[in-house]
mmCIF file of C-alpha atoms in Angstrom:
data_model
loop_
_atom_site.group_PDB
_atom_site.id
_atom_site.type_symbol
_atom_site.label_atom_id
_atom_site.label_comp_id
_atom_site.label_asym_id
_atom_site.label_seq_id
_atom_site.Cartn_x
_atom_site.Cartn_y
_atom_site.Cartn_z
ATOM 1 C CA UNK B 344 213.563 13.566 -218.173
ATOM 2 C CA UNK B 345 211.668 11.926 -215.313
ATOM 3 C CA UNK B 346 213.968 9.530 -213.462
ATOM 4 C CA UNK B 347 213.055 7.254 -210.566
ATOM 5 C CA UNK B 348 213.944 3.929 -208.976
ATOM 6 C CA UNK B 349 211.583 1.101 -208.075
ATOM 7 C CA UNK B 350 212.316 -2.083 -206.129
ATOM 8 C CA UNK B 351 210.647 -5.492 -205.923
ATOM 9 C CA UNK B 352 211.607 -8.617 -204.001
ATOM 10 C CA UNK B 353 211.065 -12.350 -204.246
ATOM 11 C CA UNK B 354 211.845 -15.400 -202.113
ATOM 12 C CA UNK B 355 212.759 -19.003 -202.853
ATOM 13 C CA UNK B 356 210.491 -21.988 -202.325
ATOM 14 C CA UNK B 357 212.459 -22.774 -199.164
ATOM 15 C CA UNK B 358 211.571 -19.507 -197.435
ATOM 16 C CA UNK B 359 209.470 -20.387 -194.337
ATOM 17 C CA UNK B 360 206.428 -18.427 -195.528
ATOM 18 C CA UNK B 361 206.587 -20.136 -198.914
ATOM 19 C CA UNK B 362 206.927 -23.562 -197.279
ATOM 20 C CA UNK B 363 203.599 -22.804 -195.621
ATOM 21 C CA UNK B 364 201.976 -21.548 -198.827
ATOM 22 C CA UNK B 365 203.008 -24.717 -200.674
ATOM 23 C CA UNK B 366 201.688 -27.029 -197.966
ATOM 24 C CA UNK B 367 198.364 -25.155 -197.804
ATOM 25 C CA UNK B 368 197.960 -25.308 -201.581
ATOM 26 C CA UNK B 369 198.981 -28.965 -201.647
ATOM 27 C CA UNK B 370 196.156 -29.712 -199.200
ATOM 28 C CA UNK B 371 193.787 -27.818 -201.514
ATOM 29 C CA UNK B 372 194.998 -29.825 -204.510
ATOM 30 C CA UNK B 373 194.479 -33.116 -202.681
ATOM 31 C CA UNK B 374 190.876 -32.176 -201.902
ATOM 32 C CA UNK B 375 190.142 -31.020 -205.464
ATOM 33 C CA UNK B 376 191.524 -34.254 -206.960
ATOM 34 C CA UNK B 377 188.610 -36.252 -205.587
ATOM 35 C CA UNK B 378 186.118 -33.606 -204.489
ATOM 36 C CA UNK B 379 185.943 -30.519 -206.753
ATOM 37 C CA UNK B 380 183.075 -29.211 -204.620
ATOM 38 C CA UNK B 381 185.146 -29.366 -201.432
ATOM 39 C CA UNK B 382 185.562 -26.183 -199.421
ATOM 40 C CA UNK B 383 189.075 -25.389 -198.267
ATOM 41 C CA UNK B 384 190.588 -22.614 -196.189
ATOM 42 C CA UNK B 385 193.881 -24.108 -195.060
ATOM 43 C CA UNK B 386 196.515 -22.256 -193.007
ATOM 44 C CA UNK B 387 199.996 -23.489 -192.128
ATOM 45 C CA UNK B 388 202.478 -22.334 -189.515
ATOM 46 C CA UNK B 389 206.094 -23.454 -189.219
ATOM 47 C CA UNK B 390 208.853 -22.831 -186.703
ATOM 48 C CA UNK B 391 211.926 -24.687 -185.524
ATOM 49 C CA UNK B 392 211.057 -28.395 -185.554
ATOM 50 C CA UNK B 393 207.284 -27.861 -185.672
ATOM 51 C CA UNK B 394 204.618 -27.568 -188.366
ATOM 52 C CA UNK B 395 200.963 -26.778 -187.622
ATOM 53 C CA UNK B 396 198.273 -27.227 -190.288
ATOM 54 C CA UNK B 397 194.877 -25.737 -189.475
ATOM 55 C CA UNK B 398 191.840 -24.055 -190.983
ATOM 56 C CA UNK B 399 188.404 -25.051 -192.206
ATOM 57 C CA UNK B 400 187.803 -27.853 -194.679
ATOM 58 C CA UNK B 401 184.523 -29.494 -195.676
ATOM 59 C CA UNK B 402 184.958 -32.491 -197.984
ATOM 60 C CA UNK B 403 183.998 -36.135 -198.438
ATOM 61 C CA UNK B 404 187.565 -37.122 -199.382
ATOM 62 C CA UNK B 405 190.497 -37.912 -197.092
ATOM 63 C CA UNK B 406 193.828 -36.117 -196.973
ATOM 64 C CA UNK B 407 196.776 -37.579 -195.085
ATOM 65 C CA UNK B 408 198.091 -34.274 -193.767
ATOM 66 C CA UNK B 409 201.234 -35.716 -192.176
ATOM 67 C CA UNK B 410 202.343 -37.607 -195.287
ATOM 68 C CA UNK B 411 201.501 -34.742 -197.624
ATOM 69 C CA UNK B 412 203.347 -32.131 -195.546
ATOM 70 C CA UNK B 413 206.471 -34.267 -195.209
ATOM 71 C CA UNK B 414 206.545 -34.879 -198.975
ATOM 72 C CA UNK B 415 206.323 -31.157 -199.707
ATOM 73 C CA UNK B 416 209.097 -30.347 -197.233
ATOM 74 C CA UNK B 417 211.250 -33.084 -198.778
ATOM 75 C CA UNK B 418 210.676 -31.821 -202.326
ATOM 76 C CA UNK B 419 211.591 -28.289 -201.285
ATOM 77 C CA UNK B 420 214.922 -29.571 -199.987
ATOM 78 C CA UNK B 421 214.814 -29.709 -196.197
ATOM 79 C CA UNK B 422 216.281 -33.195 -196.175
ATOM 80 C CA UNK B 423 219.099 -32.912 -193.629
ATOM 81 C CA UNK B 424 219.534 -31.481 -190.108
ATOM 82 C CA UNK B 425 222.320 -29.228 -191.443
ATOM 83 C CA UNK B 426 219.580 -27.004 -192.925
ATOM 84 C CA UNK B 427 217.952 -26.565 -189.497
ATOM 85 C CA UNK B 428 214.752 -28.358 -190.490
ATOM 86 C CA UNK B 429 214.215 -31.937 -191.606
ATOM 87 C CA UNK B 430 211.137 -33.480 -193.214
ATOM 88 C CA UNK B 431 211.696 -36.766 -191.387
ATOM 89 C CA UNK B 432 211.971 -35.444 -187.836
ATOM 90 C CA UNK B 433 209.812 -32.299 -187.644
ATOM 91 C CA UNK B 434 206.658 -32.557 -185.507
ATOM 92 C CA UNK B 435 203.346 -32.027 -187.323
ATOM 93 C CA UNK B 436 200.084 -30.978 -185.648
ATOM 94 C CA UNK B 437 196.753 -31.140 -187.511
ATOM 95 C CA UNK B 438 194.045 -28.749 -186.233
ATOM 96 C CA UNK B 439 191.701 -28.706 -189.257
ATOM 97 C CA UNK B 440 187.923 -28.539 -188.727
ATOM 98 C CA UNK B 441 184.881 -28.043 -190.975
ATOM 99 C CA UNK B 442 183.706 -24.797 -192.564
ATOM 100 C CA UNK B 443 181.114 -22.757 -190.714
ATOM 101 C CA UNK B 444 177.575 -23.464 -191.976
ATOM 102 C CA UNK B 445 176.915 -19.708 -191.799
ATOM 103 C CA UNK B 446 179.482 -19.189 -194.567
ATOM 104 C CA UNK B 447 178.397 -22.229 -196.578
ATOM 105 C CA UNK B 448 174.811 -20.948 -196.593
ATOM 106 C CA UNK B 449 175.774 -17.953 -198.737
ATOM 107 C CA UNK B 450 178.299 -19.748 -200.936
ATOM 108 C CA UNK B 451 176.082 -22.724 -201.810
ATOM 109 C CA UNK B 452 173.666 -20.390 -203.614
ATOM 110 C CA UNK B 453 176.476 -18.999 -205.794
ATOM 111 C CA UNK B 454 177.451 -16.007 -203.694
ATOM 112 C CA UNK B 455 180.968 -14.858 -202.860
ATOM 113 C CA UNK B 456 182.703 -16.605 -199.967
ATOM 114 C CA UNK B 457 183.642 -13.334 -198.282
ATOM 115 C CA UNK B 458 183.602 -9.591 -198.654
ATOM 116 C CA UNK B 459 186.719 -7.904 -199.996
ATOM 117 C CA UNK B 460 188.536 -5.992 -202.694
ATOM 118 C CA UNK B 461 190.788 -7.582 -205.321
ATOM 119 C CA UNK B 462 193.239 -6.021 -207.771
ATOM 120 C CA UNK B 463 194.636 -7.141 -211.099
ATOM 121 C CA UNK B 464 197.314 -5.464 -213.191
ATOM 122 C CA UNK B 465 199.083 -5.666 -216.528
ATOM 123 C CA UNK B 466 201.593 -3.484 -218.364
ATOM 124 C CA UNK B 467 203.852 -3.618 -221.409
ATOM 125 C CA UNK B 468 207.188 -3.778 -219.569
ATOM 126 C CA UNK B 469 207.691 -7.486 -220.319
ATOM 127 C CA UNK B 470 206.402 -10.029 -222.818
ATOM 128 C CA UNK B 471 204.325 -11.487 -219.976
ATOM 129 C CA UNK B 472 202.705 -8.104 -219.280
ATOM 130 C CA UNK B 473 204.287 -7.900 -215.818
ATOM 131 C CA UNK B 474 206.326 -5.186 -214.096
ATOM 132 C CA UNK B 475 209.990 -5.851 -214.850
ATOM 133 C CA UNK B 476 211.361 -5.616 -211.262
ATOM 134 C CA UNK B 477 209.177 -8.446 -209.916
ATOM 135 C CA UNK B 478 209.830 -10.592 -212.996
ATOM 136 C CA UNK B 479 213.592 -10.254 -212.525
ATOM 137 C CA UNK B 480 213.359 -10.827 -208.771
ATOM 138 C CA UNK B 481 211.426 -14.063 -209.371
ATOM 139 C CA UNK B 482 214.028 -15.067 -211.940
ATOM 140 C CA UNK B 483 216.793 -14.652 -209.367
ATOM 141 C CA UNK B 484 214.956 -16.687 -206.724
ATOM 142 C CA UNK B 485 214.193 -19.469 -209.203
ATOM 143 C CA UNK B 486 217.829 -19.486 -210.275
ATOM 144 C CA UNK B 487 218.979 -19.831 -206.659
ATOM 145 C CA UNK B 488 216.821 -22.942 -206.306
ATOM 146 C CA UNK B 489 217.901 -24.277 -209.687
ATOM 147 C CA UNK B 490 221.648 -24.095 -209.028
ATOM 148 C CA UNK B 491 221.073 -25.686 -205.604
ATOM 149 C CA UNK B 492 218.984 -28.584 -206.881
ATOM 150 C CA UNK B 493 221.254 -29.243 -209.874
ATOM 151 C CA UNK B 494 224.345 -29.215 -207.682
ATOM 152 C CA UNK B 495 225.914 -26.302 -209.560
ATOM 153 C CA UNK B 496 226.471 -24.523 -206.232
ATOM 154 C CA UNK B 497 226.396 -27.431 -203.806
ATOM 155 C CA UNK B 498 226.800 -25.314 -200.680
ATOM 156 C CA UNK B 499 223.416 -23.545 -200.958
ATOM 157 C CA UNK B 500 220.470 -24.292 -198.665
ATOM 158 C CA UNK B 501 216.742 -24.053 -199.454
ATOM 159 C CA UNK B 502 216.080 -20.632 -197.882
ATOM 160 C CA UNK B 503 216.780 -17.510 -199.910
ATOM 161 C CA UNK B 504 215.642 -14.074 -201.023
ATOM 162 C CA UNK B 505 216.267 -11.681 -203.889
ATOM 163 C CA UNK B 506 215.633 -8.021 -204.603
ATOM 164 C CA UNK B 507 215.983 -5.869 -207.711
ATOM 165 C CA UNK B 508 216.083 -2.073 -207.922
ATOM 166 C CA UNK B 509 215.291 -0.849 -211.422
ATOM 167 C CA UNK B 510 216.087 2.603 -212.793
ATOM 168 C CA UNK B 511 213.335 4.174 -214.908
ATOM 169 C CA UNK B 512 213.497 7.062 -217.361
ATOM 170 C CA UNK B 513 210.144 8.535 -218.375
ATOM 171 C CA UNK B 514 208.405 5.452 -216.923
ATOM 172 C CA UNK B 515 210.538 3.093 -219.044
ATOM 173 C CA UNK B 516 212.957 0.628 -217.361
ATOM 174 C CA UNK B 517 216.528 1.254 -218.512
ATOM 175 C CA UNK B 518 218.894 -0.620 -216.152
ATOM 176 C CA UNK B 519 219.230 -2.556 -212.916
ATOM 177 C CA UNK B 520 220.732 -0.251 -210.298
ATOM 178 C CA UNK B 521 221.202 -2.811 -207.516
ATOM 179 C CA UNK B 522 220.783 -6.514 -206.827
ATOM 180 C CA UNK B 523 220.291 -8.246 -203.482
ATOM 181 C CA UNK B 524 220.912 -11.969 -203.024
ATOM 182 C CA UNK B 525 220.572 -13.708 -199.678
ATOM 183 C CA UNK B 526 220.960 -17.470 -199.702
ATOM 184 C CA UNK B 527 221.289 -20.011 -196.933
ATOM 185 C CA UNK B 528 224.549 -21.957 -197.187
ATOM 186 C CA UNK B 529 226.708 -24.505 -195.410
ATOM 187 C CA UNK B 530 229.896 -23.682 -193.494
ATOM 188 C CA UNK B 531 232.243 -24.820 -196.267
ATOM 189 C CA UNK B 532 232.226 -21.378 -197.928
ATOM 190 C CA UNK B 533 233.112 -19.375 -194.815
ATOM 191 C CA UNK B 534 236.467 -17.577 -194.720
ATOM 192 C CA UNK B 535 239.073 -18.048 -191.978
ATOM 193 C CA UNK B 536 237.225 -15.720 -189.594
ATOM 194 C CA UNK B 537 234.096 -17.848 -189.832
ATOM 195 C CA UNK B 538 232.022 -14.657 -190.074
ATOM 196 C CA UNK B 539 231.856 -14.069 -193.836
ATOM 197 C CA UNK B 540 231.499 -16.073 -197.015
ATOM 198 C CA UNK B 541 234.604 -16.130 -199.170
ATOM 199 C CA UNK B 542 235.161 -13.709 -202.032
ATOM 200 C CA UNK B 543 235.128 -16.727 -204.337
ATOM 201 C CA UNK B 544 231.629 -17.768 -203.199
ATOM 202 C CA UNK B 545 230.352 -14.192 -203.508
ATOM 203 C CA UNK B 546 231.670 -13.984 -207.069
ATOM 204 C CA UNK B 547 230.098 -17.353 -207.913
ATOM 205 C CA UNK B 548 226.685 -16.156 -206.740
ATOM 206 C CA UNK B 549 227.009 -12.986 -208.791
ATOM 207 C CA UNK B 550 228.233 -14.774 -211.925
ATOM 208 C CA UNK B 551 226.129 -17.939 -211.800
ATOM 209 C CA UNK B 552 222.895 -16.414 -210.443
ATOM 210 C CA UNK B 553 222.665 -12.637 -210.872
ATOM 211 C CA UNK B 554 224.403 -12.135 -214.211
ATOM 212 C CA UNK B 555 222.813 -15.235 -215.695
ATOM 213 C CA UNK B 556 219.323 -13.846 -215.023
ATOM 214 C CA UNK B 557 219.773 -10.100 -215.443
ATOM 215 C CA UNK B 558 222.059 -10.138 -218.508
ATOM 216 C CA UNK B 559 221.392 -7.015 -220.599
ATOM 217 C CA UNK B 560 219.850 -5.060 -217.730
ATOM 218 C CA UNK B 561 223.091 -4.763 -215.721
ATOM 219 C CA UNK B 562 226.079 -2.497 -216.384
ATOM 220 C CA UNK B 563 229.407 -1.570 -214.807
ATOM 221 C CA UNK B 564 227.647 0.581 -212.189
ATOM 222 C CA UNK B 565 225.193 -2.082 -210.987
ATOM 223 C CA UNK B 566 225.692 -2.736 -207.276
ATOM 224 C CA UNK B 567 225.577 -6.233 -205.740
ATOM 225 C CA UNK B 568 224.684 -7.053 -202.133
ATOM 226 C CA UNK B 569 225.322 -10.741 -201.440
ATOM 227 C CA UNK B 570 224.587 -12.182 -197.970
ATOM 228 C CA UNK B 571 225.189 -8.702 -196.689
ATOM 229 C CA UNK B 572 225.434 -9.618 -192.993
ATOM 230 C CA UNK B 573 228.399 -11.815 -193.864
ATOM 231 C CA UNK B 574 226.895 -15.273 -193.564
ATOM 232 C CA UNK B 575 223.535 -17.069 -193.708
ATOM 233 C CA UNK B 576 224.197 -20.412 -192.001
ATOM 234 C CA UNK B 577 221.011 -20.539 -189.944
ATOM 235 C CA UNK B 578 217.986 -20.331 -192.232
ATOM 236 C CA UNK B 579 214.555 -21.738 -192.884
ATOM 237 C CA UNK B 580 212.191 -22.455 -189.996
ATOM 238 C CA UNK B 581 215.144 -22.640 -187.599
ATOM 239 C CA UNK B 582 215.747 -18.908 -187.964
ATOM 240 C CA UNK B 583 212.317 -17.543 -188.866
ATOM 241 C CA UNK B 584 208.711 -18.612 -188.388
ATOM 242 C CA UNK B 585 206.597 -18.986 -191.479
ATOM 243 C CA UNK B 586 202.880 -18.572 -192.110
ATOM 244 C CA UNK B 587 200.543 -18.944 -195.067
ATOM 245 C CA UNK B 588 199.717 -15.705 -196.832
ATOM 246 C CA UNK B 589 202.537 -13.439 -195.651
ATOM 247 C CA UNK B 590 204.105 -12.889 -199.075
ATOM 248 C CA UNK B 591 201.150 -11.338 -200.891
ATOM 249 C CA UNK B 592 203.233 -8.647 -202.628
ATOM 250 C CA UNK B 593 205.731 -11.270 -203.812
ATOM 251 C CA UNK B 594 202.734 -13.298 -205.018
ATOM 252 C CA UNK B 595 201.336 -10.444 -207.116
ATOM 253 C CA UNK B 596 203.018 -7.416 -208.725
ATOM 254 C CA UNK B 597 205.934 -6.568 -206.449
ATOM 255 C CA UNK B 598 204.268 -3.471 -205.034
ATOM 256 C CA UNK B 599 203.651 -1.775 -208.398
ATOM 257 C CA UNK B 600 199.916 -1.454 -207.654
ATOM 258 C CA UNK B 601 197.646 -1.850 -204.594
ATOM 259 C CA UNK B 602 196.767 -5.214 -203.087
ATOM 260 C CA UNK B 603 193.376 -5.957 -201.623
ATOM 261 C CA UNK B 604 194.819 -7.570 -198.520
ATOM 262 C CA UNK B 605 193.547 -11.111 -198.962
ATOM 263 C CA UNK B 606 196.037 -13.937 -199.392
ATOM 264 C CA UNK B 607 195.652 -16.669 -202.022
ATOM 265 C CA UNK B 608 197.207 -19.943 -200.904
ATOM 266 C CA UNK B 609 195.086 -22.587 -199.220
ATOM 267 C CA UNK B 610 191.785 -21.122 -200.447
ATOM 268 C CA UNK B 611 189.421 -22.853 -202.852
ATOM 269 C CA UNK B 612 188.067 -20.744 -205.747
ATOM 270 C CA UNK B 613 184.762 -19.875 -204.047
ATOM 271 C CA UNK B 614 186.939 -17.499 -202.024
ATOM 272 C CA UNK B 615 187.033 -14.365 -204.184
ATOM 273 C CA UNK B 616 190.260 -13.297 -202.474
ATOM 274 C CA UNK B 617 191.832 -15.764 -204.859
ATOM 275 C CA UNK B 618 189.507 -16.282 -207.826
ATOM 276 C CA UNK B 619 188.572 -12.625 -208.349
ATOM 277 C CA UNK B 620 192.245 -11.615 -208.134
ATOM 278 C CA UNK B 621 192.911 -14.117 -210.925
ATOM 279 C CA UNK B 622 189.996 -12.717 -212.930
ATOM 280 C CA UNK B 623 191.226 -9.148 -212.397
ATOM 281 C CA UNK B 624 194.612 -10.111 -213.815
ATOM 282 C CA UNK B 625 192.930 -11.904 -216.744
ATOM 283 C CA UNK B 626 190.899 -8.783 -217.531
ATOM 284 C CA UNK B 627 193.823 -6.369 -217.214
ATOM 285 C CA UNK B 628 196.149 -8.497 -219.335
ATOM 286 C CA UNK B 629 193.642 -8.894 -222.160
ATOM 287 C CA UNK B 630 192.830 -5.172 -222.148
ATOM 288 C CA UNK B 631 196.504 -4.224 -222.430
ATOM 289 C CA UNK B 632 197.159 -6.858 -225.098
ATOM 290 C CA UNK B 633 194.159 -5.514 -227.033
ATOM 291 C CA UNK B 634 195.694 -2.028 -227.040
ATOM 292 C CA UNK B 635 193.029 -0.479 -224.812
ATOM 293 C CA UNK B 636 195.801 0.807 -222.488
ATOM 294 C CA UNK B 637 199.537 0.460 -221.944
ATOM 295 C CA UNK B 638 199.024 -0.026 -218.199
ATOM 296 C CA UNK B 639 195.833 -1.150 -216.520
ATOM 297 C CA UNK B 640 194.802 -1.788 -212.929
ATOM 298 C CA UNK B 641 191.420 -3.373 -212.198
ATOM 299 C CA UNK B 642 189.655 -3.428 -208.831
ATOM 300 C CA UNK B 643 186.688 -5.684 -208.106
ATOM 301 C CA UNK B 644 184.739 -5.726 -204.828
ATOM 302 C CA UNK B 645 182.382 -8.334 -203.378
ATOM 303 C CA UNK B 646 180.212 -9.064 -200.350
ATOM 304 C CA UNK B 647 179.639 -12.483 -198.816
ATOM 305 C CA UNK B 648 176.595 -14.331 -200.131
ATOM 306 C CA UNK B 649 176.050 -12.038 -203.144
ATOM 307 C CA UNK B 650 177.181 -13.075 -206.613
ATOM 308 C CA UNK B 651 177.800 -9.918 -208.648
ATOM 309 C CA UNK B 652 180.652 -7.531 -207.872
ATOM 310 C CA UNK B 653 179.590 -4.428 -205.980
ATOM 311 C CA UNK B 654 181.943 -2.269 -208.024
ATOM 312 C CA UNK B 655 184.405 -2.290 -210.924
ATOM 313 C CA UNK B 656 187.175 0.311 -210.927
ATOM 314 C CA UNK B 657 189.660 0.898 -213.749
ATOM 315 C CA UNK B 658 192.872 2.943 -213.682
ATOM 316 C CA UNK B 659 194.940 3.207 -216.871
ATOM 317 C CA UNK B 660 197.439 5.729 -215.447
ATOM 318 C CA UNK B 661 196.775 8.110 -218.313
ATOM 319 C CA UNK B 662 197.559 5.490 -220.984
ATOM 320 C CA UNK B 663 193.993 4.510 -221.872
ATOM 321 C CA UNK B 664 192.654 4.840 -225.396
ATOM 322 C CA UNK B 665 189.082 4.899 -224.046
ATOM 323 C CA UNK B 666 187.391 6.556 -221.088
ATOM 324 C CA UNK B 667 187.299 4.443 -217.931
ATOM 325 C CA UNK B 668 183.481 4.168 -218.135
ATOM 326 C CA UNK B 669 183.815 2.689 -221.628
ATOM 327 C CA UNK B 670 186.409 0.206 -220.373
ATOM 328 C CA UNK B 671 184.057 -0.850 -217.569
ATOM 329 C CA UNK B 672 181.427 -1.572 -220.247
ATOM 330 C CA UNK B 673 183.984 -3.709 -222.130
ATOM 331 C CA UNK B 674 184.614 -5.647 -218.942
ATOM 332 C CA UNK B 675 180.950 -6.237 -218.152
ATOM 333 C CA UNK B 676 180.209 -7.324 -221.732
ATOM 334 C CA UNK B 677 183.125 -9.738 -222.114
ATOM 335 C CA UNK B 678 183.885 -11.269 -218.711
ATOM 336 C CA UNK B 679 181.835 -13.310 -216.252
ATOM 337 C CA UNK B 680 182.333 -11.770 -212.816
ATOM 338 C CA UNK B 681 180.225 -13.895 -210.473
ATOM 339 C CA UNK B 682 182.131 -16.531 -208.448
ATOM 340 C CA UNK B 683 180.492 -19.268 -210.533
ATOM 341 C CA UNK B 684 181.294 -17.443 -213.765
ATOM 342 C CA UNK B 685 184.913 -16.890 -212.756
ATOM 343 C CA UNK B 686 185.374 -20.534 -211.783
ATOM 344 C CA UNK B 687 183.869 -21.738 -215.078
ATOM 345 C CA UNK B 688 185.734 -19.208 -217.248
ATOM 346 C CA UNK B 689 189.137 -19.996 -215.759
ATOM 347 C CA UNK B 690 188.488 -23.691 -215.011
ATOM 348 C CA UNK B 691 189.585 -23.281 -211.415
ATOM 349 C CA UNK B 692 188.255 -26.502 -209.836
ATOM 350 C CA UNK B 693 191.432 -28.432 -210.666
ATOM 351 C CA UNK B 694 194.449 -29.438 -208.553
ATOM 352 C CA UNK B 695 196.735 -26.755 -210.008
ATOM 353 C CA UNK B 696 197.576 -24.658 -206.978
ATOM 354 C CA UNK B 697 200.820 -26.044 -205.532
ATOM 355 C CA UNK B 698 202.667 -24.599 -208.536
ATOM 356 C CA UNK B 699 201.256 -21.118 -207.874
ATOM 357 C CA UNK B 700 202.580 -21.063 -204.311
ATOM 358 C CA UNK B 701 206.176 -20.119 -205.201
ATOM 359 C CA UNK B 702 207.566 -17.553 -207.681
ATOM 360 C CA UNK B 703 204.340 -15.647 -208.212
ATOM 361 C CA UNK B 704 200.788 -16.291 -209.321
ATOM 362 C CA UNK B 705 201.021 -14.105 -212.419
ATOM 363 C CA UNK B 706 203.128 -13.663 -215.532
ATOM 364 C CA UNK B 707 203.857 -17.368 -216.017
ATOM 365 C CA UNK B 708 203.233 -19.278 -219.276
ATOM 366 C CA UNK B 709 202.289 -22.600 -217.638
ATOM 367 C CA UNK B 710 199.078 -24.026 -219.167
ATOM 368 C CA UNK B 711 197.520 -24.412 -215.708
ATOM 369 C CA UNK B 712 197.563 -20.630 -215.298
ATOM 370 C CA UNK B 713 194.409 -20.022 -217.336
ATOM 371 C CA UNK B 714 194.157 -16.421 -216.111
ATOM 372 C CA UNK B 715 197.232 -15.684 -218.265
ATOM 373 C CA UNK B 716 195.434 -16.587 -221.509
ATOM 374 C CA UNK B 717 194.917 -13.888 -224.159
ATOM 375 C CA UNK B 718 191.752 -15.355 -225.620
ATOM 376 C CA UNK B 719 189.643 -12.201 -225.218
ATOM 377 C CA UNK B 720 191.888 -9.883 -227.225
ATOM 378 C CA UNK B 721 190.060 -10.105 -230.554
ATOM 379 C CA UNK B 722 186.624 -9.565 -229.018
ATOM 380 C CA UNK B 723 187.885 -6.583 -227.012
ATOM 381 C CA UNK B 724 189.523 -5.007 -230.065
ATOM 382 C CA UNK B 725 186.361 -5.425 -232.098
ATOM 383 C CA UNK B 726 184.061 -3.897 -229.489
ATOM 384 C CA UNK B 727 186.542 -1.125 -228.566
ATOM 385 C CA UNK B 728 186.676 -0.004 -232.189
ATOM 386 C CA UNK B 729 182.923 0.686 -232.047
ATOM 387 C CA UNK B 730 182.941 2.701 -228.824
#
């Protein structure tokens, strides 16, 4: 029996990097509401008491950056100085300028907005065709935010992280070996030494968060690491700077497959870093759902100013029912791969991106996530049967 362990992590919406992703995508959404043709490449940086929003935006609409950023920070939960960052008092600097005409020249004709490589992946480990470790890690992070916002665990702050180590037998997940939870909290749950959270609080986090999410995947030997340094009083931008695009593995497949290197948040769909990564996932998911493979990784590559992909690479990890060259033909025959074709196929010129900026861009059933649709399955099955 082949036995191995694999680990994926996630972070809450209050993690400094995710604060930045959500602000960048909120700026993008505001532009797309009134100007679907607007060009956006928005970057955000946050540190103690300071938020900087920069990048390149060309649009005929107006975005109140200060108001928008404060609203996002408020919704995330940084509403009191006790969390080390406050939406009302933080300083905000706007350094946005227009997109370079040298870039626009190639994009306006339908070409890609940059060179690069993008990956998409799907497998049969979950009903959403995602790797199980990243799905569970996202579930833990979402649960941390849920119990905080609902007041179930009133002492939690917005910042937090999770990690899941899964044990596999013969490439099949069988149990969760270890769980990591790190959540910002107030001083009320510290023990008498003031250096550790109480045993009661630790047990609450395990029972109310970990066991609620992991359920049948845990057993008596599962190990729990909860705020392992002892306490997590100082969190958010007070303890750690944040930047847009620094959680690309959390955003995708938890490290199960390669990542092209380009971040998603703050970029309009003419940037293939984002749109082609969505298309790659759409392709991989439909191929797996159609029974072409049990696991499938797709790579697309592009060059700035040119519409068609330079290459299509397929890896089915030995699970494919067809040769890779035949699968590439399926892809070319059934999916539009130019930037314009991707945008039209997935209806990407809509203000849908703030929701993508926390808890992953893939494996979610929300109707806005058009790249998760399985509307190509029948056509793929029919053509595959003839190859």
